[in-house]
Every structure is written in structure tokens, then in C-alpha cells.
CSV table of C-alpha atoms in Angstrom, one decimal:
chain,number,residue,atom,x,y,z
A,3,MET,CA,0.0,0.0,0.0
A,4,ILE,CA,1.2,3.5,-0.8
A,5,PHE,CA,0.3,6.7,1.0
A,6,THR,CA,0.5,10.1,-0.7
A,7,SER,CA,0.1,13.6,0.5
A,8,ILE,CA,0.2,16.8,-1.6
A,9,GLY,CA,0.3,20.5,-0.8
A,10,LEU,CA,0.9,20.5,3.0
A,11,GLY,CA,4.6,21.5,2.9
A,12,ARG,CA,7.6,19.4,3.7
A,13,TYR,CA,6.8,18.6,7.3
A,14,GLY,CA,3.0,18.4,6.8
A,15,ASN,CA,3.1,16.1,3.8
A,16,THR,CA,5.6,13.7,5.5
A,17,LYS,CA,3.7,13.7,8.7
A,18,ALA,CA,0.4,13.1,6.9
A,19,ILE,CA,1.6,10.0,5.0
A,20,LEU,CA,2.9,8.4,8.2
A,21,GLN,CA,-0.3,8.7,10.2
A,22,ASN,CA,-1.5,5.3,9.2
A,23,VAL,CA,1.8,3.5,9.0
A,24,LYS,CA,2.4,0.9,11.7
A,25,LEU,CA,5.9,-0.7,11.9
A,26,ARG,CA,6.3,-4.1,13.6
A,27,SER,CA,10.0,-4.1,14.5
A,28,ARG,CA,11.9,-7.3,15.1
A,29,GLY,CA,14.8,-5.3,16.6
A,30,LYS,CA,16.2,-1.8,16.3
A,31,THR,CA,14.7,0.5,13.9
A,32,LEU,CA,17.2,2.5,11.8
A,33,LEU,CA,16.3,5.7,9.8
A,34,LYS,CA,18.5,6.0,6.7
A,35,PRO,CA,18.5,9.5,5.2
A,36,ASN,CA,20.2,10.4,1.9
A,37,LEU,CA,23.3,12.5,2.5
A,38,VAL,CA,25.4,11.7,-0.5
A,39,ALA,CA,26.4,15.3,-0.2
A,40,GLY,CA,25.0,18.5,1.4
A,41,GLY,CA,22.7,21.2,0.1
A,42,ALA,CA,19.8,20.3,-2.2
A,43,ALA,CA,21.1,16.8,-2.6
A,44,ALA,CA,20.5,15.8,1.0
A,45,THR,CA,17.4,14.7,3.0
A,46,HIS,CA,16.0,17.9,4.7
A,47,PRO,CA,16.0,18.0,8.5
A,48,GLU,CA,12.3,18.9,8.6
A,49,ALA,CA,11.5,15.6,6.8
A,50,LEU,CA,13.7,13.9,9.4
A,51,ARG,CA,11.8,15.5,12.3
A,52,ALA,CA,8.4,14.5,10.7
A,53,VAL,CA,9.5,10.9,10.7
A,54,LEU,CA,10.7,11.0,14.2
A,55,ASP,CA,7.5,12.6,15.3
A,56,SER,CA,5.5,9.8,13.7
A,57,LEU,CA,7.5,6.6,14.3
A,58,ASP,CA,9.7,5.0,16.9
A,59,VAL,CA,13.3,5.2,15.7
A,60,ASP,CA,16.4,3.9,17.5
A,61,ILE,CA,19.1,4.9,15.1
A,62,ILE,CA,19.9,7.5,12.4
A,63,ALA,CA,22.6,6.2,10.2
A,64,GLU,CA,24.3,7.2,6.9
A,65,GLY,CA,27.5,6.7,5.1
A,66,SER,CA,28.0,9.9,3.0
A,67,ALA,CA,30.2,10.1,-0.1
A,68,VAL,CA,32.0,13.0,1.8
A,69,ASP,CA,32.4,13.6,5.6
A,70,THR,CA,29.2,12.2,7.2
A,71,LYS,CA,29.9,13.8,10.6
A,72,GLU,CA,30.4,17.2,9.0
A,73,LEU,CA,27.1,16.9,7.3
A,74,TYR,CA,25.4,15.8,10.5
A,75,SER,CA,26.7,19.0,12.1
A,76,SER,CA,26.0,21.5,9.2
A,77,LEU,CA,22.5,20.1,8.5
A,78,GLY,CA,21.4,20.1,12.1
A,79,TYR,CA,21.2,16.3,12.4
A,80,LYS,CA,23.3,16.2,15.7
A,81,LYS,CA,20.9,18.5,17.4
A,82,ILE,CA,17.8,16.6,16.2
A,83,ALA,CA,19.3,13.3,17.4
A,84,ARG,CA,19.9,14.9,20.8
A,85,ASP,CA,16.4,16.3,20.9
A,86,TYR,CA,14.8,12.9,20.2
A,87,GLY,CA,17.3,10.7,22.1
A,88,VAL,CA,18.2,8.8,18.9
A,89,GLU,CA,21.7,7.3,18.3
A,90,LEU,CA,23.6,8.9,15.4
A,91,ILE,CA,25.9,6.6,13.4
A,92,ASP,CA,28.4,7.2,10.7
A,93,LEU,CA,28.3,4.0,8.6
A,94,ASN,CA,31.7,4.8,7.0
A,95,GLU,CA,33.3,4.2,10.4
A,96,GLY,CA,31.9,0.8,11.1
A,97,ASP,CA,34.0,-2.2,12.1
A,98,LYS,CA,31.5,-5.0,11.3
A,99,TRP,CA,30.8,-5.9,7.8
A,100,GLU,CA,29.2,-8.7,5.8
A,101,LYS,CA,30.0,-9.5,2.2
A,102,ILE,CA,27.8,-9.7,-0.9
A,103,GLU,CA,28.6,-9.8,-4.6
A,104,PHE,CA,28.4,-7.0,-7.1
A,105,LEU,CA,29.3,-7.4,-10.8
A,106,ASP,CA,32.2,-5.6,-12.3
A,107,ILE,CA,32.0,-4.1,-15.9
A,108,ASN,CA,33.1,-7.4,-17.3
A,109,LYS,CA,30.2,-9.0,-15.4
A,110,LYS,CA,32.5,-10.9,-13.1
A,111,PRO,CA,31.5,-11.2,-9.4
A,112,LYS,CA,33.2,-8.8,-7.0
A,113,LYS,CA,32.9,-9.0,-3.2
A,114,VAL,CA,31.8,-5.8,-1.5
A,115,ARG,CA,31.4,-5.1,2.2
A,116,VAL,CA,28.0,-4.1,3.7
A,117,SER,CA,27.5,-2.7,7.2
A,118,ASN,CA,26.0,-5.0,9.8
A,119,TYR,CA,23.6,-2.1,10.6
A,120,ALA,CA,21.7,-3.3,7.4
A,121,SER,CA,20.3,-6.1,9.6
A,122,CYS,CA,18.1,-3.5,11.5
A,123,ASP,CA,14.6,-2.6,10.4
A,124,VAL,CA,15.4,0.1,7.9
A,125,ILE,CA,13.3,3.1,7.0
A,126,SER,CA,14.6,4.7,3.8
A,127,LEU,CA,14.0,8.5,3.9
A,128,THR,CA,15.1,10.2,0.7
A,129,LEU,CA,14.1,12.9,-1.8
A,130,PRO,CA,13.4,12.2,-5.5
A,131,LYS,CA,16.4,12.8,-7.8
A,132,THR,CA,17.4,12.0,-11.3
A,133,HIS,CA,20.6,10.0,-11.5
A,134,ASP,CA,23.2,10.2,-14.3
A,135,HIS,CA,23.7,6.5,-14.4
A,136,ALA,CA,20.7,4.8,-12.6
A,137,ILE,CA,18.0,7.2,-14.1
A,138,VAL,CA,16.4,7.8,-10.7
A,139,THR,CA,17.6,7.5,-7.1
A,140,LEU,CA,14.9,6.9,-4.6
A,141,THR,CA,14.4,4.7,-1.5
A,142,LEU,CA,16.1,1.6,-2.8
A,143,LYS,CA,19.2,3.3,-4.4
A,144,ASN,CA,19.6,5.0,-1.0
A,145,MET,CA,20.7,1.7,0.4
A,146,LEU,CA,24.1,2.3,-1.2
A,147,GLY,CA,25.2,4.1,2.0
A,148,PHE,CA,25.4,0.8,3.8
A,149,VAL,CA,28.3,-0.3,1.5
A,150,HIS,CA,31.9,0.2,2.8
A,151,PRO,CA,33.2,3.6,1.4
A,152,GLU,CA,36.1,1.9,-0.3
A,153,ASP,CA,33.8,-0.5,-2.1
A,154,ARG,CA,30.9,1.8,-2.8
A,155,SER,CA,31.9,3.0,-6.3
A,156,LEU,CA,32.0,-0.6,-7.4
A,157,VAL,CA,28.2,-0.3,-7.8
A,158,HIS,CA,29.2,1.1,-11.2
A,159,GLY,CA,31.3,-1.9,-11.9
A,160,TYR,CA,34.6,-0.1,-11.5
A,161,ALA,CA,36.6,2.0,-8.9
A,162,SER,CA,35.8,5.6,-9.7
A,163,SER,CA,38.3,8.5,-9.4
A,164,PHE,CA,36.0,10.2,-6.9
A,165,GLY,CA,36.0,7.1,-4.7
A,166,LYS,CA,39.8,7.0,-4.7
A,167,VAL,CA,40.1,10.7,-3.9
A,168,MET,CA,37.6,10.5,-1.1
A,169,ARG,CA,39.7,7.8,0.7
A,170,ILE,CA,41.7,10.8,1.9
A,171,LYS,CA,40.1,11.9,5.1
A,172,PRO,CA,40.9,15.7,5.0
A,173,LEU,CA,39.5,15.9,1.5
A,174,ARG,CA,36.2,14.3,2.7
A,175,LYS,CA,35.8,17.1,5.2
A,176,ILE,CA,36.5,19.8,2.7
A,177,ALA,CA,34.2,18.2,0.1
A,178,SER,CA,31.2,18.4,2.5
A,179,GLY,CA,30.6,21.8,0.9
A,180,PHE,CA,30.3,19.7,-2.3
A,181,SER,CA,28.3,22.0,-4.4
A,182,ARG,CA,31.0,24.7,-4.2
A,183,PHE,CA,33.6,22.5,-5.9
A,184,LYS,CA,33.2,22.0,-9.6
A,185,ILE,CA,36.2,19.6,-9.8
A,186,LEU,CA,34.6,17.3,-7.2
A,187,ARG,CA,31.2,17.3,-9.0
A,188,ARG,CA,33.1,16.3,-12.2
A,189,LEU,CA,34.9,13.5,-10.4
A,190,TYR,CA,31.6,12.3,-9.0
A,191,SER,CA,29.7,12.4,-12.2
A,192,SER,CA,29.8,9.1,-14.2
A,193,THR,CA,29.9,11.1,-17.4
A,194,GLU,CA,33.5,11.9,-16.6
A,195,VAL,CA,34.8,8.4,-17.1
A,196,GLU,CA,35.9,6.9,-20.4
A,197,GLU,CA,32.9,6.1,-22.7
A,198,GLU,CA,33.6,2.4,-22.7
A,199,LYS,CA,33.5,2.3,-18.9
A,200,TYR,CA,30.3,4.4,-18.8
A,201,VAL,CA,28.5,2.1,-21.2
A,202,LYS,CA,29.6,-1.1,-19.4
A,203,GLY,CA,28.8,0.4,-16.1
A,204,ALA,CA,25.3,1.4,-17.2
A,205,LYS,CA,24.7,-2.4,-17.8
A,206,VAL,CA,25.7,-3.6,-14.4
A,207,ILE,CA,24.7,-0.8,-12.0
A,208,HIS,CA,21.1,-1.8,-12.1
A,209,LYS,CA,21.9,-5.4,-11.2
A,210,ASN,CA,24.1,-4.3,-8.4
A,211,ILE,CA,21.5,-2.0,-7.0
A,212,ALA,CA,19.0,-4.8,-7.1
A,213,ALA,CA,21.4,-7.2,-5.4
A,214,LEU,CA,21.9,-4.7,-2.6
A,215,ALA,CA,18.2,-4.0,-2.1
A,216,LYS,CA,17.5,-7.7,-1.9
A,217,TYR,CA,20.2,-8.0,0.9
A,218,VAL,CA,19.2,-4.9,3.0
A,219,LYS,CA,15.4,-5.2,2.4
A,220,PRO,CA,14.3,-1.8,3.8
A,221,LYS,CA,11.0,-2.1,5.6
A,222,LEU,CA,9.5,1.3,4.8
A,223,GLY,CA,10.2,3.8,2.1
A,224,VAL,CA,9.5,7.5,2.6
A,225,ILE,CA,10.0,10.1,-0.2
A,226,ASP,CA,10.0,13.7,0.8
A,227,GLY,CA,9.2,15.3,-2.5
A,228,TYR,CA,8.6,18.9,-1.3
A,229,THR,CA,11.6,19.5,-3.4
A,230,GLY,CA,13.4,17.2,-5.8
A,231,MET,CA,16.4,17.3,-8.2
A,232,GLU,CA,16.1,17.1,-12.0
A,233,GLY,CA,18.8,17.3,-14.7
A,234,ASN,CA,22.3,16.4,-13.7
A,235,GLY,CA,21.5,14.5,-10.5
A,236,PRO,CA,22.2,13.1,-8.0
A,237,ILE,CA,24.5,16.0,-7.0
A,238,GLY,CA,24.7,18.8,-9.6
A,239,GLY,CA,21.1,18.9,-10.8
A,240,ASP,CA,18.5,21.7,-10.6
A,241,THR,CA,16.1,21.9,-7.7
A,242,PHE,CA,12.3,21.9,-8.4
A,243,VAL,CA,9.4,22.4,-6.0
A,244,TRP,CA,6.9,19.5,-6.1
A,245,ASN,CA,5.2,19.7,-2.7
A,246,ILE,CA,4.4,15.9,-2.4
A,247,ALA,CA,5.3,13.0,-0.2
A,248,ILE,CA,5.0,9.3,-0.7
A,249,ALA,CA,5.4,6.4,1.8
A,250,GLY,CA,4.9,2.6,1.8
A,251,GLU,CA,6.6,-0.5,0.6
A,252,PRO,CA,9.9,0.7,-0.9
A,253,LEU,CA,9.7,-1.0,-4.4
A,254,GLU,CA,6.1,0.3,-4.8
A,255,CYS,CA,7.1,3.8,-3.7
A,256,ASP,CA,9.9,3.9,-6.2
A,257,VAL,CA,7.8,2.6,-9.1
A,258,TYR,CA,5.1,5.1,-8.3
A,259,CYS,CA,7.4,8.0,-7.8
A,260,ALA,CA,9.4,7.2,-11.0
A,261,HIS,CA,6.1,7.3,-12.9
A,262,LEU,CA,5.2,10.7,-11.4
A,263,MET,CA,8.6,11.9,-12.3
A,264,GLY,CA,7.9,11.2,-15.9
A,265,PHE,CA,9.8,7.9,-16.3
A,266,ASP,CA,8.6,4.6,-17.4
A,267,PRO,CA,9.4,2.3,-14.5
A,268,LYS,CA,9.8,-0.7,-16.9
A,269,GLU,CA,12.8,1.1,-18.4
A,270,ILE,CA,14.6,1.4,-15.0
A,271,GLY,CA,16.7,-1.7,-14.8
A,272,TYR,CA,16.9,-2.2,-11.1
A,273,LEU,CA,13.1,-1.9,-10.7
A,274,ARG,CA,12.6,-4.6,-13.3
A,275,TYR,CA,15.2,-6.9,-11.7
A,276,LEU,CA,13.5,-6.6,-8.4
A,277,ASN,CA,10.1,-7.5,-9.5
A,278,ALA,CA,9.2,-6.9,-13.1
A,279,PRO,CA,5.6,-8.3,-13.0
A,280,ARG,CA,4.5,-5.7,-10.5
A,281,LEU,CA,5.3,-2.9,-13.0
């Protein structure tokens, strides 16, 4: 079942769609925002508050492409976690990992590490964004933050230049002001790689996202669509005001939201791999 709210603002829409949601937790409930970088690419703190006001959450956790703790501070997440008595975790600094398989650009299996926090009951809270390689990034693509930072770029089937640069801790901190650094946006963008890698990567990224989503299995998807990103997403695109929110089973949320964004869900590979008949 999918719940949708329109026209009530960011907090109001998110709160409204969660009124009838009941989570039956087996253990700890983890709220996973999308903080691949700061600014318009990040889950807004007001959406975070709306979820915390509606559901019982034990942990907020993210593994950013830059410095997670810096973003927690600059976006006000640290204060929110204190206000609600919720544990705040940087997934990039974890010490317990499980292994799953991604495919490289030659379609050969490659082991990648996934945080043990993925075993929690996961709520995926994100905003709707276009993606230069995966077409859209919504609640399921958001699970990539659980992958070890040194392995994360392998979702594309190869180790990216951005991933290598971001292994240097001081640069991760500087890069938290991501939108101000054009060179970092270029390194992040998959259009900056050789054409052969881009084409091969486009063929495997959808299988890798599907493999990750099957492993993590988020319990609830929440899309704060008060604003979204179009064009050169997921980092350097243009912000648009939409004033909508969607919640429910994550795959259904992503299929529905992709349709509302103007895409044919049947043409988004990872949605097909996860359950083509439901499209």
C-alpha cells in the first residue's frame, strides 16, 4: 500500500503520510537518510523531524560520499538526534561488515562489504532525484550508504576517481561543501569516465542496486518530495518544488514515484530486476 500527500509543505506532507503507518519491528529501527552530499542533494532536517514525530526510531545512520559527521553538524542532524534521544551513526566508520557480490564491468563477481547495521529494520528516507547512471535515485538506491566507502563506487562496476580521492580523510571534510567545488562534481559524475566504462557500467549498476536492495530489504520507504532534483542528478542537478510526499513498501514507492517523475518504471533496470511483473 502507498500513502501520498500533496500541498501541505515538507513537514506536513511527511507527517500526513505516516499517520496510518504501523511498523512491527523485530529489533532496532534504523532511519537511513540520503546524505550523499550536502545542500539540495540531502534529506532535509524537517523531513527527518516529521518521521521522528511519527514513528519509533532507535538509530539514524548514513555513510556519505563525503564527511558524514560534517554533514550531521551542518544540516542540524546532531541537534535533532539529541532532541529525540536517537543514536547517530556514521556507517563509514563501522567495524563489522558482511560481504555480498556485485558485478564488475566485465560481469565478473566482486565481493563488497555491507555494514552489519543493514540487519536493522530500515526506514529509507530520501528525496526524488534523477541519476546520471541509474536514471532515478529513490528509496532503494539509497541503500548504497550501507556499502563500505572503499567499495561503494563498485556499484558502477569499477573503482571511480571520486572514490579514490575520497579515501583521503581531510578531502572528505573539505568536500562536505560539495556544491561549491566543480572539480569534485566532475569527479563524482559518471559522465567523466571513459565512454567504454560508462556504457559497461550502465549495464551492471542496475543489477548491483537490485542485489543490494535484496540484501538490505528496507522495511519502509519515505520520499520527501517537497523539493526534488532534475537534470544532472544526483548532485549537480536543478532543484524543483513539487510539494508531495510518498510512503509505503519501498519498491512500490519507487515505481510510483518514478512514474510521477515522468519515467517509465519498466525502463529502469533495477526496478525490473527486483520484480518486473509488479510494474
